[in-house]
Short mmCIF file of C-alpha atoms in Angstrom, two decimals:
data_model
loop_
_atom_site.label_atom_id
_atom_site.label_comp_id
_atom_site.label_asym_id
_atom_site.label_seq_id
_atom_site.Cartn_x
_atom_site.Cartn_y
_atom_site.Cartn_z
CA UNK A 157 112.57 127.48 33.90
CA UNK A 158 113.30 123.77 33.37
CA UNK A 159 110.52 121.57 34.80
CA UNK A 160 112.23 118.31 33.84
CA UNK A 161 115.99 117.73 34.10
CA UNK A 162 117.38 114.34 33.31
CA UNK A 163 121.09 113.63 33.51
CA UNK A 164 122.67 110.35 32.36
CA UNK A 165 119.59 108.27 33.13
CA UNK A 166 120.22 104.55 32.75
CA UNK A 167 117.42 102.17 33.82
CA UNK A 168 117.13 98.43 33.79
CA UNK A 169 113.84 96.62 34.48
CA UNK A 170 113.99 93.85 37.08
CA UNK A 171 115.01 90.43 35.72
CA UNK A 172 116.35 91.86 32.47
CA UNK A 173 119.97 92.20 31.45
CA UNK A 174 119.85 95.09 28.96
CA UNK A 175 119.02 98.68 30.11
CA UNK A 176 115.78 100.04 28.64
CA UNK A 177 117.21 103.57 28.78
CA UNK A 178 120.95 104.33 28.34
CA UNK A 179 122.57 107.60 29.45
CA UNK A 180 119.52 109.71 28.56
CA UNK A 181 119.96 113.41 29.24
CA UNK A 182 117.26 115.98 28.46
CA UNK A 183 115.52 119.04 29.81
CA UNK A 184 111.96 120.30 29.29
CA UNK A 185 110.94 123.90 29.94
CA UNK A 186 107.70 124.82 31.65
CA UNK A 187 104.86 125.05 29.11
CA UNK A 188 106.70 123.17 26.39
CA UNK A 189 104.99 120.48 24.34
CA UNK A 190 107.63 117.81 23.70
CA UNK A 191 106.97 114.73 21.57
CA UNK A 192 108.99 111.53 21.93
CA UNK A 193 109.33 109.39 18.84
CA UNK A 194 111.07 106.07 18.35
CA UNK A 195 110.43 102.51 17.27
CA UNK A 196 108.79 99.94 19.59
CA UNK A 197 111.16 99.00 22.36
CA UNK A 198 113.12 102.30 22.11
CA UNK A 199 112.29 103.22 25.71
CA UNK A 200 109.48 105.69 25.13
CA UNK A 201 107.11 104.09 27.68
CA UNK A 202 109.98 103.63 30.17
CA UNK A 203 110.76 107.33 29.95
CA UNK A 204 107.04 108.13 30.48
CA UNK A 205 106.82 105.82 33.50
CA UNK A 206 110.00 107.40 34.97
CA UNK A 207 108.66 110.94 34.73
CA UNK A 208 105.40 109.81 36.27
CA UNK A 209 107.27 108.19 39.15
CA UNK A 210 106.13 104.64 38.41
CA UNK A 211 109.83 103.95 37.80
CA UNK A 212 111.39 103.38 40.35
CA UNK A 213 108.34 103.25 42.74
CA UNK A 214 106.05 100.79 40.99
CA UNK A 215 108.39 98.86 38.65
CA UNK A 216 111.50 98.37 40.77
CA UNK A 217 114.67 97.67 38.79
CA UNK A 218 117.91 99.63 38.76
CA UNK A 219 117.97 103.41 38.10
CA UNK A 220 121.24 105.36 37.69
CA UNK A 221 121.64 109.02 37.01
CA UNK A 222 119.68 112.04 37.96
CA UNK A 223 115.97 112.67 37.33
CA UNK A 224 114.50 115.88 38.69
CA UNK A 225 110.91 117.00 38.04
CA UNK A 226 109.75 120.33 39.46
CA UNK A 227 113.01 120.46 41.37
CA UNK A 228 112.48 117.18 43.15
CA UNK A 229 114.58 114.01 42.88
CA UNK A 230 112.27 111.32 41.52
CA UNK A 231 113.82 108.74 43.91
CA UNK A 232 112.93 110.71 47.00
CA UNK A 233 109.19 111.31 46.29
CA UNK A 234 106.28 109.20 47.37
CA UNK A 235 104.30 107.89 44.46
CA UNK A 236 100.94 108.54 46.05
CA UNK A 237 101.80 112.29 46.30
CA UNK A 238 103.68 112.44 43.02
CA UNK A 239 100.63 111.64 40.95
CA UNK A 240 99.36 115.15 41.79
CA UNK A 241 102.46 116.71 40.16
CA UNK A 242 102.74 114.49 37.11
CA UNK A 243 99.66 112.98 35.46
CA UNK A 244 99.97 109.89 33.32
CA UNK A 245 97.69 108.79 30.45
CA UNK A 246 98.54 105.66 28.54
CA UNK A 247 97.61 103.65 25.47
CA UNK A 248 94.76 101.38 26.40
CA UNK A 249 91.69 103.59 27.07
CA UNK A 250 89.74 100.66 28.46
CA UNK A 251 92.24 99.82 31.18
CA UNK A 252 92.36 103.35 32.43
CA UNK A 253 88.74 103.34 33.47
CA UNK A 254 88.80 102.71 37.19
CA UNK A 255 85.90 100.26 37.30
CA UNK A 256 84.92 101.77 40.65
CA UNK A 257 82.35 104.17 39.19
CA UNK A 258 79.17 103.81 37.23
CA UNK A 259 78.99 107.09 35.26
CA UNK A 260 81.46 109.26 33.42
CA UNK A 261 80.87 112.15 35.86
CA UNK A 262 81.66 109.92 38.86
CA UNK A 263 84.63 108.43 37.03
CA UNK A 264 86.21 111.83 36.56
CA UNK A 265 85.50 112.75 40.21
CA UNK A 266 87.13 109.50 41.45
CA UNK A 267 90.64 110.97 41.70
CA UNK A 268 89.43 114.06 43.53
CA UNK A 269 87.53 111.87 46.06
CA UNK A 270 90.77 109.99 46.67
CA UNK A 271 92.73 113.13 47.43
CA UNK A 272 90.02 114.63 49.56
CA UNK A 273 88.76 117.55 47.51
CA UNK A 274 85.60 119.14 49.01
CA UNK A 275 82.35 118.41 47.15
CA UNK A 276 81.60 121.84 45.79
CA UNK A 277 85.14 122.32 44.37
CA UNK A 278 85.02 118.74 43.04
CA UNK A 279 81.90 119.46 41.00
CA UNK A 280 83.32 122.68 39.64
CA UNK A 281 86.56 121.05 38.61
CA UNK A 282 84.80 118.03 37.04
CA UNK A 283 82.56 120.24 35.00
CA UNK A 284 85.50 122.41 33.88
CA UNK A 285 87.52 119.46 32.49
CA UNK A 286 84.44 117.92 30.87
CA UNK A 287 83.97 121.16 28.97
CA UNK A 288 87.70 121.25 28.11
CA UNK A 289 87.72 117.71 26.79
CA UNK A 290 84.30 118.06 25.08
CA UNK A 291 82.54 115.26 26.96
CA UNK A 292 79.78 117.12 28.74
CA UNK A 293 77.14 115.11 26.92
CA UNK A 294 78.63 111.86 28.23
CA UNK A 295 78.24 112.77 31.92
CA UNK A 296 75.61 110.20 32.75
CA UNK A 297 76.78 107.38 30.48
CA UNK A 298 78.60 104.34 31.72
CA UNK A 299 82.36 104.81 31.11
CA UNK A 300 82.40 101.38 29.58
CA UNK A 301 79.72 102.07 27.01
CA UNK A 302 81.84 104.59 25.02
CA UNK A 303 83.89 104.57 21.87
CA UNK A 304 87.69 104.39 22.21
CA UNK A 305 88.14 108.09 21.50
CA UNK A 306 85.46 109.03 24.04
CA UNK A 307 86.97 106.70 26.60
CA UNK A 308 90.45 108.12 26.07
CA UNK A 309 89.06 111.62 26.55
CA UNK A 310 87.45 110.46 29.80
CA UNK A 311 90.80 109.04 30.87
CA UNK A 312 92.51 112.32 29.97
CA UNK A 313 89.84 114.36 31.81
CA UNK A 314 90.20 112.03 34.88
CA UNK A 315 93.92 112.95 35.04
CA UNK A 316 93.53 116.65 34.13
CA UNK A 317 90.98 117.13 36.90
CA UNK A 318 93.76 116.53 39.34
CA UNK A 319 95.62 119.55 37.90
CA UNK A 320 99.10 118.07 37.45
CA UNK A 321 101.98 120.39 36.64
CA UNK A 322 103.22 118.05 33.91
CA UNK A 323 101.10 115.83 31.71
CA UNK A 324 102.74 112.65 30.39
CA UNK A 325 100.96 110.85 27.53
CA UNK A 326 102.21 107.46 26.50
CA UNK A 327 100.93 106.82 22.92
CA UNK A 328 97.46 108.03 23.76
CA UNK A 329 96.08 107.49 20.27
CA UNK A 330 97.75 104.23 19.29
CA UNK A 331 94.56 102.21 19.80
CA UNK A 332 92.22 104.77 18.29
CA UNK A 333 90.77 105.20 14.87
CA UNK A 334 91.40 108.42 12.91
CA UNK A 335 88.36 110.14 14.33
CA UNK A 336 89.29 109.22 17.93
CA UNK A 337 92.86 110.35 17.21
CA UNK A 338 91.72 113.77 16.04
CA UNK A 339 89.40 114.20 19.07
CA UNK A 340 92.29 113.48 21.45
CA UNK A 341 94.81 115.66 19.58
CA UNK A 342 92.41 118.58 19.56
CA UNK A 343 92.16 118.38 23.36
CA UNK A 344 95.95 118.17 23.66
CA UNK A 345 96.42 121.21 21.49
CA UNK A 346 93.95 123.15 23.68
CA UNK A 347 95.98 122.13 26.76
CA UNK A 348 99.23 123.17 25.06
CA UNK A 349 97.77 126.57 24.34
CA UNK A 350 96.82 126.88 28.04
CA UNK A 351 100.49 126.40 28.93
CA UNK A 352 100.37 122.89 30.38
CA UNK A 353 103.74 121.16 30.10
CA UNK A 354 103.17 118.08 27.90
CA UNK A 355 105.42 115.14 27.21
CA UNK A 356 103.93 112.76 24.64
CA UNK A 357 105.25 109.53 23.23
CA UNK A 358 103.67 109.16 19.80
CA UNK A 359 104.09 107.45 16.45
CA UNK A 360 101.86 109.69 14.36
CA UNK A 361 104.43 112.08 12.99
CA UNK A 362 101.98 114.13 10.91
CA UNK A 363 100.24 115.20 14.12
CA UNK A 364 103.56 115.81 15.94
CA UNK A 365 104.73 118.05 13.09
CA UNK A 366 101.64 120.18 13.50
CA UNK A 367 101.50 120.44 17.25
CA UNK A 368 104.76 119.81 19.09
CA UNK A 369 107.30 122.48 20.04
CA UNK A 370 110.14 120.04 20.15
CA UNK A 371 110.83 116.40 19.22
CA UNK A 372 113.13 113.97 20.92
CA UNK A 373 113.93 110.78 19.01
CA UNK A 374 114.82 107.68 20.90
CA UNK A 375 116.32 104.39 19.62
CA UNK A 376 117.58 101.43 21.60
CA UNK A 377 117.22 103.42 24.80
CA UNK A 378 119.40 106.37 23.62
CA UNK A 379 118.52 109.86 22.54
CA UNK A 380 119.45 110.04 18.86
CA UNK A 381 118.11 113.46 18.06
CA UNK A 382 116.44 116.47 19.57
CA UNK A 383 115.18 119.73 18.11
CA UNK A 384 112.23 121.29 16.35
CA UNK A 385 109.86 118.98 14.54
CA UNK A 386 111.19 120.35 11.24
CA UNK A 387 114.76 119.38 12.16
CA UNK A 388 114.25 116.03 13.80
CA UNK A 389 111.49 114.71 11.54
CA UNK A 390 113.51 115.34 8.36
CA UNK A 391 116.61 113.64 9.75
CA UNK A 392 117.63 111.17 7.00
CA UNK A 393 118.72 108.60 9.58
CA UNK A 394 115.15 108.09 10.95
CA UNK A 395 114.20 105.21 8.65
CA UNK A 396 117.43 103.38 9.59
CA UNK A 397 116.29 103.43 13.19
CA UNK A 398 112.84 102.15 12.24
CA UNK A 399 111.12 105.50 12.86
CA UNK A 400 108.36 106.41 10.41
CA UNK A 401 108.49 109.72 8.64
CA UNK A 402 105.75 112.01 7.54
CA UNK A 403 104.29 111.20 4.14
CA UNK A 404 105.01 114.85 3.12
CA UNK A 405 108.65 114.32 3.89
CA UNK A 406 108.66 111.00 2.08
CA UNK A 407 107.09 112.49 -1.11
CA UNK A 408 109.40 115.52 -1.11
CA UNK A 409 112.48 113.29 -0.58
CA UNK A 410 111.53 111.22 -3.64
CA UNK A 411 110.85 114.42 -5.58
CA UNK A 412 114.24 115.79 -4.53
CA UNK A 413 115.90 112.65 -5.90
CA UNK A 414 114.46 113.54 -9.33
CA UNK A 415 115.28 117.24 -8.98
CA UNK A 416 111.70 118.25 -8.37
CA UNK A 417 112.20 119.88 -4.97
CA UNK A 418 113.96 123.28 -4.53
CA UNK A 419 117.54 122.50 -3.58
CA UNK A 420 117.84 125.23 -0.99
CA UNK A 421 114.57 124.28 0.74
CA UNK A 422 114.43 121.99 3.79
CA UNK A 423 112.24 118.89 3.32
CA UNK A 424 108.61 119.55 4.52
CA UNK A 425 106.99 117.84 7.55
CA UNK A 426 103.53 119.35 7.12
CA UNK A 427 101.05 119.57 4.25
CA UNK A 428 101.46 123.36 4.09
CA UNK A 429 105.20 123.18 3.79
CA UNK A 430 104.97 120.49 1.11
CA UNK A 431 102.45 122.58 -0.85
CA UNK A 432 104.68 125.70 -0.59
CA UNK A 433 107.70 123.75 -1.82
CA UNK A 434 105.94 122.19 -4.79
CA UNK A 435 104.48 125.54 -5.79
CA UNK A 436 107.97 127.05 -5.75
CA UNK A 437 109.10 124.28 -8.13
CA UNK A 438 106.09 124.89 -10.38
CA UNK A 439 106.84 128.63 -10.56
CA UNK A 440 110.53 127.97 -11.34
CA UNK A 441 109.45 125.71 -14.21
CA UNK A 442 107.03 128.37 -15.47
CA UNK A 443 109.87 130.88 -15.58
CA UNK A 444 112.02 128.51 -17.67
CA UNK A 445 109.37 128.15 -20.43
CA UNK B 207 78.07 95.95 24.29
CA UNK B 208 77.56 96.68 27.94
CA UNK B 209 74.79 94.73 29.52
CA UNK B 210 72.93 95.59 32.67
CA UNK B 211 75.38 95.73 35.50
CA UNK B 212 72.97 94.88 38.26
CA UNK B 213 69.35 94.35 39.20
CA UNK B 214 68.95 98.03 39.89
CA UNK B 215 65.85 99.72 38.36
CA UNK B 216 65.88 103.49 38.31
CA UNK B 217 62.70 104.98 39.84
CA UNK B 218 61.99 107.92 42.10
CA UNK B 219 60.23 106.19 44.94
CA UNK B 220 60.43 106.66 48.76
CA UNK B 221 62.07 103.19 48.89
CA UNK B 222 64.79 104.30 46.45
CA UNK B 223 65.44 107.38 48.63
CA UNK B 224 65.96 105.34 51.83
CA UNK B 225 69.51 105.10 53.08
CA UNK B 226 71.05 101.91 51.64
CA UNK B 227 72.16 100.67 55.02
CA UNK B 228 68.59 100.97 56.35
CA UNK B 229 67.42 98.77 53.48
CA UNK B 230 70.23 96.32 54.12
CA UNK B 231 69.37 96.15 57.87
CA UNK B 232 65.67 95.74 57.15
CA UNK B 233 66.39 92.93 54.67
CA UNK B 234 68.55 91.08 57.13
CA UNK B 235 66.02 91.56 59.90
CA UNK B 236 63.17 90.18 57.80
CA UNK B 237 65.28 87.16 56.95
CA UNK B 238 66.32 86.46 60.50
CA UNK B 239 62.73 86.87 61.78
CA UNK B 240 61.45 84.54 59.10
CA UNK B 241 64.00 81.91 60.08
CA UNK B 242 63.91 82.33 63.88
CA UNK B 243 60.35 83.49 64.56
CA UNK B 244 57.46 81.25 65.62
CA UNK B 245 54.56 79.80 63.69
CA UNK B 246 54.00 78.20 60.35
CA UNK B 247 52.60 81.27 58.61
CA UNK B 248 55.08 83.99 59.76
CA UNK B 249 57.40 83.86 56.69
CA UNK B 250 54.51 83.90 54.24
CA UNK B 251 52.94 86.78 56.09
CA UNK B 252 56.24 88.71 55.90
CA UNK B 253 56.24 88.16 52.11
CA UNK B 254 52.58 89.02 51.58
CA UNK B 255 52.16 91.85 54.06
CA UNK B 256 55.52 93.53 54.06
CA UNK B 257 57.72 92.66 51.05
CA UNK B 258 55.08 92.62 48.35
CA UNK B 259 53.48 96.00 49.38
CA UNK B 260 56.95 97.50 49.81
CA UNK B 261 57.85 96.45 46.24
CA UNK B 262 54.82 98.43 44.96
CA UNK B 263 55.84 101.42 47.09
CA UNK B 264 59.24 101.12 45.34
CA UNK B 265 57.46 101.04 41.94
CA UNK B 266 59.10 97.77 41.10
CA UNK B 267 56.24 95.42 42.11
CA UNK B 268 55.79 93.70 38.72
CA UNK B 269 59.49 93.04 38.17
CA UNK B 270 59.79 91.97 41.81
CA UNK B 271 57.02 89.38 41.58
CA UNK B 272 58.01 88.14 38.14
CA UNK B 273 61.67 87.64 39.09
CA UNK B 274 60.84 85.99 42.41
CA UNK B 275 58.50 83.46 40.74
CA UNK B 276 60.96 82.73 37.97
CA UNK B 277 63.83 82.18 40.40
CA UNK B 278 62.02 80.11 42.92
CA UNK B 279 59.22 78.18 41.21
CA UNK B 280 61.38 75.23 40.05
CA UNK B 281 62.99 75.01 43.50
CA UNK B 282 59.62 75.01 45.20
CA UNK B 283 58.11 72.40 42.96
CA UNK B 284 61.07 70.10 43.67
CA UNK B 285 60.91 70.85 47.40
CA UNK B 286 57.18 70.07 47.67
CA UNK B 287 57.45 66.82 45.80
CA UNK B 288 60.43 65.54 47.71
CA UNK B 289 59.36 66.62 51.15
CA UNK B 290 55.71 65.66 50.98
CA UNK B 291 56.59 62.19 49.83
CA UNK B 292 59.81 61.44 51.64
CA UNK B 293 59.80 63.57 54.82
CA UNK B 294 61.22 61.39 57.53
CA UNK B 295 58.82 60.78 60.41
CA UNK B 296 55.75 61.72 58.38
CA UNK B 297 52.74 59.91 59.87
CA UNK B 298 49.54 61.71 58.83
CA UNK B 299 48.76 60.46 55.36
CA UNK B 300 46.73 62.95 53.42
CA UNK B 301 46.24 60.80 50.33
CA UNK B 302 48.08 58.10 48.56
CA UNK B 303 48.47 56.83 45.03
CA UNK B 304 50.24 53.69 43.69
CA UNK B 305 53.26 53.20 46.07
CA UNK B 306 53.44 56.89 47.16
CA UNK B 307 51.73 58.66 49.98
CA UNK B 308 51.63 62.36 50.64
CA UNK B 309 52.12 63.17 54.36
CA UNK B 310 50.95 66.27 56.25
CA UNK B 311 54.26 66.73 58.18
CA UNK B 312 56.11 66.77 54.89
CA UNK B 313 53.83 69.33 53.32
CA UNK B 314 54.14 71.59 56.40
CA UNK B 315 57.91 71.30 56.39
CA UNK B 316 58.11 72.04 52.68
CA UNK B 317 55.79 75.05 53.06
CA UNK B 318 57.85 76.51 55.95
CA UNK B 319 61.15 75.97 54.19
CA UNK B 320 59.89 77.35 50.92
CA UNK B 321 58.39 80.48 52.45
CA UNK B 322 61.64 81.08 54.45
CA UNK B 323 63.68 80.85 51.26
CA UNK B 324 61.11 83.06 49.64
CA UNK B 325 61.69 85.79 52.24
CA UNK B 326 65.41 85.41 51.97
CA UNK B 327 65.60 85.68 48.19
CA UNK B 328 62.86 88.28 47.75
CA UNK B 329 64.11 90.70 50.41
CA UNK B 330 67.54 90.74 48.72
CA UNK B 331 65.88 91.16 45.34
CA UNK B 332 63.95 94.13 46.61
CA UNK B 333 67.13 95.65 48.04
CA UNK B 334 69.00 95.18 44.72
CA UNK B 335 66.05 96.44 42.64
CA UNK B 336 65.83 99.71 44.57
CA UNK B 337 69.46 100.37 45.52
CA UNK B 338 72.20 101.42 43.11
CA UNK B 339 75.26 99.23 43.81
CA UNK B 340 77.50 102.24 43.74
CA UNK B 341 75.49 104.04 46.34
CA UNK B 342 75.28 100.99 48.54
CA UNK B 343 79.09 100.54 48.37
CA UNK B 344 79.67 104.26 49.00
CA UNK B 345 77.46 104.20 52.07
CA UNK B 346 79.19 101.09 53.42
CA UNK B 347 82.59 102.71 52.79
CA UNK B 348 81.52 105.79 54.74
CA UNK B 349 80.56 103.46 57.55
CA UNK B 350 83.96 101.91 57.70
CA UNK B 351 84.18 99.34 54.84
CA UNK B 352 87.80 99.55 53.52
CA UNK B 353 87.97 101.46 50.19
CA UNK B 354 89.93 98.61 48.66
CA UNK B 355 87.19 96.07 49.49
CA UNK B 356 84.58 98.42 47.95
CA UNK B 357 86.70 98.83 44.92
CA UNK B 358 87.01 95.09 44.43
CA UNK B 359 83.24 94.64 44.70
CA UNK B 360 82.41 97.53 42.40
CA UNK B 361 84.99 96.67 39.75
CA UNK B 362 83.90 93.05 39.76
CA UNK B 363 80.37 94.12 38.95
CA UNK B 364 81.63 96.14 36.02
CA UNK B 365 84.36 93.81 34.75
CA UNK B 366 82.31 90.59 34.54
CA UNK B 367 80.30 91.84 31.44
CA UNK B 368 83.66 93.00 29.92
CA UNK B 369 85.21 89.57 30.51
CA UNK B 370 82.19 87.90 28.91
CA UNK B 371 82.52 90.15 25.88
CA UNK B 372 86.25 89.41 25.66
CA UNK B 373 85.62 85.66 25.93
CA UNK B 374 83.09 85.89 23.15
CA UNK B 375 85.58 87.73 20.91
CA UNK B 376 88.31 85.16 21.54
CA UNK B 377 85.89 82.34 20.87
CA UNK B 378 84.74 83.99 17.64
CA UNK B 379 88.35 84.40 16.49
CA UNK B 380 89.13 80.76 17.22
CA UNK B 381 85.91 79.57 15.54
CA UNK B 382 86.68 81.61 12.45
CA UNK B 383 89.87 79.63 12.18
CA UNK B 384 88.09 76.33 12.35
CA UNK B 385 87.75 75.47 16.03
CA UNK B 386 84.71 73.25 16.41
CA UNK B 387 82.68 74.25 19.46
CA UNK B 388 79.60 72.17 18.65
CA UNK B 389 78.84 68.50 19.18
CA UNK B 390 79.07 66.27 22.19
CA UNK B 391 79.59 67.57 25.73
CA UNK B 392 83.16 66.26 25.81
CA UNK B 393 84.00 68.06 22.61
CA UNK B 394 82.48 71.31 23.80
CA UNK B 395 84.55 71.17 26.98
CA UNK B 396 87.73 70.44 25.05
CA UNK B 397 86.92 73.41 22.77
CA UNK B 398 86.89 75.70 25.81
CA UNK B 399 90.47 74.92 26.79
CA UNK B 400 92.10 77.18 24.16
CA UNK B 401 89.91 79.98 25.46
CA UNK B 402 91.39 79.88 28.95
CA UNK B 403 94.95 80.90 28.01
CA UNK B 404 94.20 84.17 26.17
CA UNK B 405 91.46 85.14 28.56
CA UNK B 406 93.39 84.53 31.82
CA UNK B 407 96.78 85.82 30.68
CA UNK B 408 95.24 88.78 28.91
CA UNK B 409 93.43 89.65 32.14
CA UNK B 410 96.62 89.39 34.20
CA UNK B 411 98.33 91.85 31.88
CA UNK B 412 95.31 94.15 32.24
CA UNK B 413 95.59 93.99 36.00
CA UNK B 414 98.98 95.68 35.95
CA UNK B 415 97.74 98.53 33.76
CA UNK B 416 94.65 98.87 35.92
CA UNK B 417 96.79 99.14 39.03
CA UNK B 418 98.86 101.91 37.40
CA UNK B 419 95.62 103.66 36.36
CA UNK B 420 94.09 103.79 39.78
CA UNK B 421 97.38 104.62 41.35
CA UNK B 422 97.58 107.58 39.00
CA UNK B 423 94.26 108.72 40.32
CA UNK B 424 95.57 108.96 43.84
CA UNK B 425 93.86 105.82 45.15
CA UNK B 426 96.55 105.23 47.80
CA UNK B 427 96.68 108.87 48.82
CA UNK B 428 97.02 109.27 52.55
CA UNK B 429 94.69 112.23 52.69
CA UNK B 430 91.18 111.62 54.06
CA UNK B 431 88.85 110.83 51.14
CA UNK B 432 85.75 112.81 50.23
CA UNK B 433 82.83 111.76 48.19
CA UNK B 434 80.93 113.30 45.23
CA UNK B 435 77.54 111.94 46.27
CA UNK B 436 75.98 112.82 49.58
CA UNK B 437 73.88 110.01 51.07
CA UNK B 438 70.97 110.98 53.24
CA UNK B 439 70.47 109.39 56.64
CA UNK B 440 67.48 110.74 58.55
CA UNK B 441 66.99 110.28 62.32
CA UNK B 442 63.78 108.37 61.51
CA UNK B 443 65.86 105.80 59.67
CA UNK B 444 68.20 105.47 62.55
CA UNK B 445 65.26 104.76 64.82
CA UNK B 446 63.97 102.20 62.29
CA UNK B 447 67.29 100.38 62.43
CA UNK B 448 67.16 100.15 66.22
CA UNK B 449 63.62 98.80 65.85
CA UNK B 450 65.06 96.14 63.55
CA UNK B 451 67.55 95.16 66.19
CA UNK B 452 64.70 94.77 68.66
CA UNK B 453 62.72 92.57 66.27
CA UNK B 454 65.71 90.32 65.88
CA UNK B 455 66.12 90.03 69.64
CA UNK B 456 62.40 89.23 69.97
CA UNK B 457 62.59 86.57 67.31
CA UNK B 458 65.64 85.05 68.93
CA UNK B 459 63.90 85.18 72.29
CA UNK B 460 60.90 83.30 70.89
CA UNK B 461 63.23 80.57 69.68
CA UNK B 462 65.18 80.32 72.97
CA UNK B 463 62.20 80.52 75.34
CA UNK B 464 59.20 79.29 73.42
#
């Protein structure tokens, strides 16, 4: 069943002349983990904001086309209710801390207080997501006294605790160091295994190649490619659009130029695929001699 | 990086367990009685016989006395010198030296003003030492303070240290590229100007993201809110608050019909 259906979406921010998204059409199935790649300014954040309802309800501007999430027209929903259906986590971990609460535990409970969840259920749900995101030991710390990776997991837990049907992540690791990035991706993989529908804008293609079910590439507001990570991430046009490619793909492409990659084999996107390819080349050489 | 957010000192004392509103009401009552009530000694008695013992009940006595003295000593010294020498209408000269003379009326006025200020500052200090700001705000919200006002107060408490840290970072960045922030007062003030732009505009950008973040947490949800923490309010405390009201009325009465 398709959870997200977008038909010919064109959106222009207020006081700008060029659309941020142009005739975007895509569908996402329930339980799918879809990564959105594209250079800066391609419209990734705009797409995330649209799914989460902040476009057109927070940023006004002009929206054309059809956006349906969980069967509902995004234009007809009320933002204050919509946040229960679609959860949004964005780049800056620091700005996602509410500032209203003094400990991590209270910070995660903040959303549940706002939507009127009874106290016992609140505690159960808060403790559940703290275990899921691996931040139990931070419960009594100030949410401001944490590392970026810890803060981003608190932000993620604060949204997950509201049990949204769809989780939208807008470059959640772009301001994190490699350790923070791994911490966040591990949580996201756990969620994907649990069957949460995840839409994630992300630059780090090595991680996408490992985790995502499907990749959508955006450039200048248009969809320029969609398919499995292996198909989209090895698309030779990506560098022309300013989209980074996996270092495994880059190495294999250079090797292929010198005849050192098996001709029939697709270029690799993960370390394992690269290793398998180069071993095949090695064996072929061994046979020759 | 995060400094202390408030005066709050964590202890497990009966004073800490009191309902925050009770403490707030008692603090206001003591202040009003000190300012309205009769007699020269009333405010000092309130400080010595009520506030100081209470601070030891709350296990914050040492911090309470130390902070009070540090905050008020300079003010009091100034007050006594000025008032005892220059109080208008002072007649009874206690002693004189050179061209100055210390007058009894001035000393009395200085003493009364100083002890009233002492009650005002120290009762709030005691409230802040023994009450977590989050709990105080939560209690006030449950008594009808709008959630948005409580949010503004709580987030201000938390964001000020963050802003200070950010200002320090910007200043360091500018210094490392040769901005001179030492020297005369005028030069120091001029050196602050380049700080204003990045700090203010950066904060404005943050405000939009912060608005999105709390919106995403259902802050504007129309459902009735619940709260994680339950705040106790015993019947005895309610009675105490009515007693406070009575004390205020009595103090007011003593002022109107002496």
